[in-house]
XYZ file of C-alpha atoms in Angstrom:
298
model
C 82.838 60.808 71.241
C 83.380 62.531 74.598
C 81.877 62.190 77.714
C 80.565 65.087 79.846
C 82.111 65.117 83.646
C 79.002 65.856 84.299
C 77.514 62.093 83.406
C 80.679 60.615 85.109
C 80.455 62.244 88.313
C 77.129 63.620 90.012
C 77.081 66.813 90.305
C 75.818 67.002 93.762
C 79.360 65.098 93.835
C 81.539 67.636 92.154
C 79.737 70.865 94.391
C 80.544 68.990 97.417
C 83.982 68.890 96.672
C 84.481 72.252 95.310
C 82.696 73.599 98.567
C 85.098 71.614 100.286
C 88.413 72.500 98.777
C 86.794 76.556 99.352
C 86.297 75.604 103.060
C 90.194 74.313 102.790
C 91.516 77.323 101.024
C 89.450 79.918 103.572
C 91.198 78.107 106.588
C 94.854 76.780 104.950
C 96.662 80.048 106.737
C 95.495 78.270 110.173
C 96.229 75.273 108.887
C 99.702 75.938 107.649
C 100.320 77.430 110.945
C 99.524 74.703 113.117
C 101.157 72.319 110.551
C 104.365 74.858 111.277
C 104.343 74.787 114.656
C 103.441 70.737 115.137
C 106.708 70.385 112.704
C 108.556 72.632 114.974
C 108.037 70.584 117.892
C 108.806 67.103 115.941
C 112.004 68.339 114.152
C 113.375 69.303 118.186
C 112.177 66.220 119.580
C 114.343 64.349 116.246
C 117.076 66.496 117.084
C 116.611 65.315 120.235
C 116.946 61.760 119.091
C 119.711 62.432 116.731
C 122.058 63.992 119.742
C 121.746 61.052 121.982
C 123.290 59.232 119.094
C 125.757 61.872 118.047
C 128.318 60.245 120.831
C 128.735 56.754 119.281
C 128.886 58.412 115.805
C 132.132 60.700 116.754
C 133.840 57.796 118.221
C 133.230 55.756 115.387
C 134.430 58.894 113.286
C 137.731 59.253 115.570
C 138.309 55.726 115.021
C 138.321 55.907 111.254
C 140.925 58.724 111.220
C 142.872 57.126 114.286
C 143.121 53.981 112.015
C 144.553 56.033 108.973
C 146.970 57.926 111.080
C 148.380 54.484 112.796
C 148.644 53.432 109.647
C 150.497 56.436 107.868
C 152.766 56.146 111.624
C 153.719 52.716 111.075
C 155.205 53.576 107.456
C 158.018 56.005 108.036
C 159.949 55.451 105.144
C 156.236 55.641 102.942
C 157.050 52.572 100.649
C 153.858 50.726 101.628
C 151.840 53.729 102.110
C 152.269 56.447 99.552
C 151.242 59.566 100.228
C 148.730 60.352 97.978
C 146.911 57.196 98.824
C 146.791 58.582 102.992
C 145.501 61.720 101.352
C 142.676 59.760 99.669
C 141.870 57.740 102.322
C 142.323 60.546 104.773
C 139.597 62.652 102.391
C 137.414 59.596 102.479
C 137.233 58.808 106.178
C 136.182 62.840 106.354
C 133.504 62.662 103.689
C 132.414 59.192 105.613
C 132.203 61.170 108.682
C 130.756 64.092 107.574
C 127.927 62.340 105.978
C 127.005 59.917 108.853
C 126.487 63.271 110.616
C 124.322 64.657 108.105
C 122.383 61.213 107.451
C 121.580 61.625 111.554
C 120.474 65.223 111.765
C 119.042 64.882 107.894
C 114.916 63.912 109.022
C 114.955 66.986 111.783
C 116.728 69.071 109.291
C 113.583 68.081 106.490
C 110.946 68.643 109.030
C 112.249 72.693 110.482
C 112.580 73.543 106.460
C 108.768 71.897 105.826
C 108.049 73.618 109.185
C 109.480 77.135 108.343
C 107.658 76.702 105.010
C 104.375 75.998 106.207
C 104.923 79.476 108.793
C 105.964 81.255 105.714
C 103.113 80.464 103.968
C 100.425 80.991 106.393
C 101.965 84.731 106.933
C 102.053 85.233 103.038
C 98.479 84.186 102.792
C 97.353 86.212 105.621
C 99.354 89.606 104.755
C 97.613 89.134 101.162
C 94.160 88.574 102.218
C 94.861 91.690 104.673
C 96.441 93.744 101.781
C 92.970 92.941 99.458
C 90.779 93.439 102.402
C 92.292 96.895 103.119
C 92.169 97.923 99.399
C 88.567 96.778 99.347
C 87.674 98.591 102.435
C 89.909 101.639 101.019
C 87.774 101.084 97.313
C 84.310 101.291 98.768
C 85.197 104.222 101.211
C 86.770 106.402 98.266
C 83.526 106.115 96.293
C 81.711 106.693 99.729
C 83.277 109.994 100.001
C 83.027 111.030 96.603
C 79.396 110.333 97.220
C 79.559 112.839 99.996
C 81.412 115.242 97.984
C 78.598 115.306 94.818
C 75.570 115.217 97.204
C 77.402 118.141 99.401
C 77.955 120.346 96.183
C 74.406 120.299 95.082
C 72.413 120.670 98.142
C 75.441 122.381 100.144
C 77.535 121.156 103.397
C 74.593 122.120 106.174
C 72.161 120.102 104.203
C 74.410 116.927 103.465
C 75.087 116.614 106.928
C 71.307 116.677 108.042
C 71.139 113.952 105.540
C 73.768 111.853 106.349
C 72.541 112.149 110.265
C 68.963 111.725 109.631
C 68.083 114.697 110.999
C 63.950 115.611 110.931
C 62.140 118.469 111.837
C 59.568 118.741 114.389
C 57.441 121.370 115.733
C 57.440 122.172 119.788
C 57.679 124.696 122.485
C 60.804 126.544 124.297
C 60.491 127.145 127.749
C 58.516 130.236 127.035
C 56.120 128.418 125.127
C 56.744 129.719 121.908
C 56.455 127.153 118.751
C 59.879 126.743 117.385
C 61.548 123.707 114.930
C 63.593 121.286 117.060
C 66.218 119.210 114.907
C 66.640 115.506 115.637
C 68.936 113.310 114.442
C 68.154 109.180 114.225
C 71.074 107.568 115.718
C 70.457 104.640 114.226
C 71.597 105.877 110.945
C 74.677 107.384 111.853
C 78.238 106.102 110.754
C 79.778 102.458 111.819
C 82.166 104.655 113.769
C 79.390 106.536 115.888
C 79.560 105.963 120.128
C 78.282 106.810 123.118
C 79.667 108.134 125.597
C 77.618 107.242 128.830
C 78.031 105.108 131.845
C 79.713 102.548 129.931
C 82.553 104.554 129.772
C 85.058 104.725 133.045
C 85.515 108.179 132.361
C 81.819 109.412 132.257
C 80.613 111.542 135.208
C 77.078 112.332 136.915
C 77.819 115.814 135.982
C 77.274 117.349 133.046
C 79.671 120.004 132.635
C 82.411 117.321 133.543
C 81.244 115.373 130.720
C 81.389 118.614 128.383
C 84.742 119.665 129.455
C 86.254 116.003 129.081
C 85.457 115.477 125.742
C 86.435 118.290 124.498
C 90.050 118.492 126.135
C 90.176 114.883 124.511
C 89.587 116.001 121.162
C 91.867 118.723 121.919
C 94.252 116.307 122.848
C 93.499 113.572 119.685
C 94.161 116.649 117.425
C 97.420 117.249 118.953
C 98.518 113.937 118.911
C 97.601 113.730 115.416
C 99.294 117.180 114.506
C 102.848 115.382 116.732
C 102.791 111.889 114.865
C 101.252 112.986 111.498
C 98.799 109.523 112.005
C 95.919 108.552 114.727
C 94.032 105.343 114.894
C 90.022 105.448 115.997
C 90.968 102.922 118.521
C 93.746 105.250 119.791
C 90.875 107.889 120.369
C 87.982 104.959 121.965
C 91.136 104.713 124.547
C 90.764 108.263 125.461
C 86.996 108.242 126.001
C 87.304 104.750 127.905
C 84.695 103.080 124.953
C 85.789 99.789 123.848
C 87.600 99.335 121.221
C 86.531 97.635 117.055
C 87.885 96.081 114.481
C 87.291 99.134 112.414
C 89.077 101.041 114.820
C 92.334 98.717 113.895
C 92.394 100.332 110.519
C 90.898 103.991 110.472
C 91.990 107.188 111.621
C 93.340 110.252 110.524
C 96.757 111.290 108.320
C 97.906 114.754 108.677
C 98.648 116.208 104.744
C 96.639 113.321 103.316
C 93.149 114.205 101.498
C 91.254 114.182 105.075
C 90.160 117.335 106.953
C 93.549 117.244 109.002
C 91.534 117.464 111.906
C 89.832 115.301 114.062
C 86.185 116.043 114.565
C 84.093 114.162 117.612
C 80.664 116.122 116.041
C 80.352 117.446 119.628
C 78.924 120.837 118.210
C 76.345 118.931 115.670
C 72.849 120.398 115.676
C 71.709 117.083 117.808
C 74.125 117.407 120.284
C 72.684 120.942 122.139
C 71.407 119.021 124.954
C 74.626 117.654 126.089
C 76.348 121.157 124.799
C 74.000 123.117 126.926
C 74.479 120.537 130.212
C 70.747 119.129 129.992
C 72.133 115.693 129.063
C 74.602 113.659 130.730
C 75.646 111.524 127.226
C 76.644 112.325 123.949
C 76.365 110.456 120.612
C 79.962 110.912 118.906
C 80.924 110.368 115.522
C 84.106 111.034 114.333
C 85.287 112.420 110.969
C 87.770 109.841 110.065
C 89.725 109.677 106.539
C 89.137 106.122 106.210
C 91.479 103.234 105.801
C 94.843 104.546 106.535
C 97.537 102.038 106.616
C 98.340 102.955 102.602
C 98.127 106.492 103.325
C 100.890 106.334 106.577
């Protein structure tokens, strides 16, 4: 009859050690590094060691063949010493040699290999994880936009946009008191990749035609860029606007001939943004029209 694990071990037991052998595997890439680097620094300092020896071992090395060749001198005629036994021994007191010098360098030789292995393997681990995290990212912004696409076809591209900003109507008065429909957009329900640009930024200005002008030469500029190297990063385009830069930014942007708009869009000219378009506010809500993940698409 067999026994469950269950009734051998608890299983408060067994979860404890599976959540600890997860908690090893999420951190073994830092822990294979800094195992690579301590062995780095132990194989030098036994290489180290091994040279301050290296002296006595040559000398007793020259010795060996100094002995063979006196001997091999003192037999001219070769009666006692044939030749093929100076060849053997000659081969010998080599191999002897050779190995004492491999026997001295052989730990700090065992602990670079472990070393480069454990480096190895922490950049394998990390360039996977980074390889599923970008396919993920790519997976979930693919059906995002395809999303986008179905709702845009039904209710058309003016529409799908109000939705995606939040826009809501309300009813108020121009400056010549007339009741019109003013358009606002809740900026807390924009994109990840939405910004301000506003005092936090070292380029912003008290005026606001400056402000106007400047972002539109850099998305002028973004768009060229893009158009010259065929790829932009978000973060590339923060840099121009002085806004600090994301971890999303690291790995979207724009491709040029890739299934993007081949343009790069800062939404200056949204229905929300006629305040700052008309200089009657000094900051601007951006969001940018970015393909997505583009690192597979480069």
């Amino acid at each position: 009859m067999k026994l469950k694990l269950t009734k051998i071990i608890p299983a408060s037991v067994t979860r404890k050690i599976g959540r600890q052998l997860l908690r090893t595997k999420k951190h073994s890439p830092s822990i294979l590094f800094v195992g690579g680097v301590a062995g780095s620094v132990t194989g030098t300092i036994l290489a180290c060691r091994a040279t301050l020896k290296l002296s006595s071992t040559l000398d007793e090395i020259q010795n060996d063949i100094h002995t063979v060749r006196e001997l091999r001198d003192g037999d001219p005629d070769k009666t006692n010493y044939p030749t093929e036994e100076w060849r053997r021994d000659t081969a010998y007191v080599y191999t002897k040699g050779a190995l004492k010098l491999v026997r001295l360098y052989a730990p700090a030789t065992v602990v670079y290999v472990v070393s480069i292995g454990f480096l190895t393997g922490s950049h394998v681990q990390l360039h996977h994880r980074n390889s599923a995290l970008m396919a993920a990212y790519a997976t979930v912004q693919q059906a995002y936009d395809n999303y986008r696409d179905r709702v845009r076809d039904q209710l058309g591209a003016e529409r799908e946009l109000e939705l995606y900003h939040a826009v809501t109507t309300e009813t108020g008065k121009n400056e010549l008191g007339e009741k019109v429909e003013i358009k606002r957009a809740d900026p807390n329900k924009w994109s990840a990749y939405a910004k301000f640009f506003d005092e936090g930024s070292r380029f912003w200005n008290k005026e606001p035609e400056f402000n106007r002008i400047f972002v539109q030469c850099q998305q002028n500029y973004a768009n060229n860029l893009l158009r010259e190297t065929g790829h932009l990063f978000l973060n590339e385009v923060y840099d121009m606007l002085g806004i600090e830069r994301t971890k999303a930014g690291q790995v979207v942007g724009w491709v040029m001939g890739g299934e993007g708009d081949n343009y790069i869009d800062f939404g200056i000219f949204d229905v929300e943004n006629a305040s700052f378009v008309n200089g009657h506010e000094l900051s601007i809500l951006l969001d940018f029209n970015v393909d997505g993940v583009i690192y597979d698409k480069i």
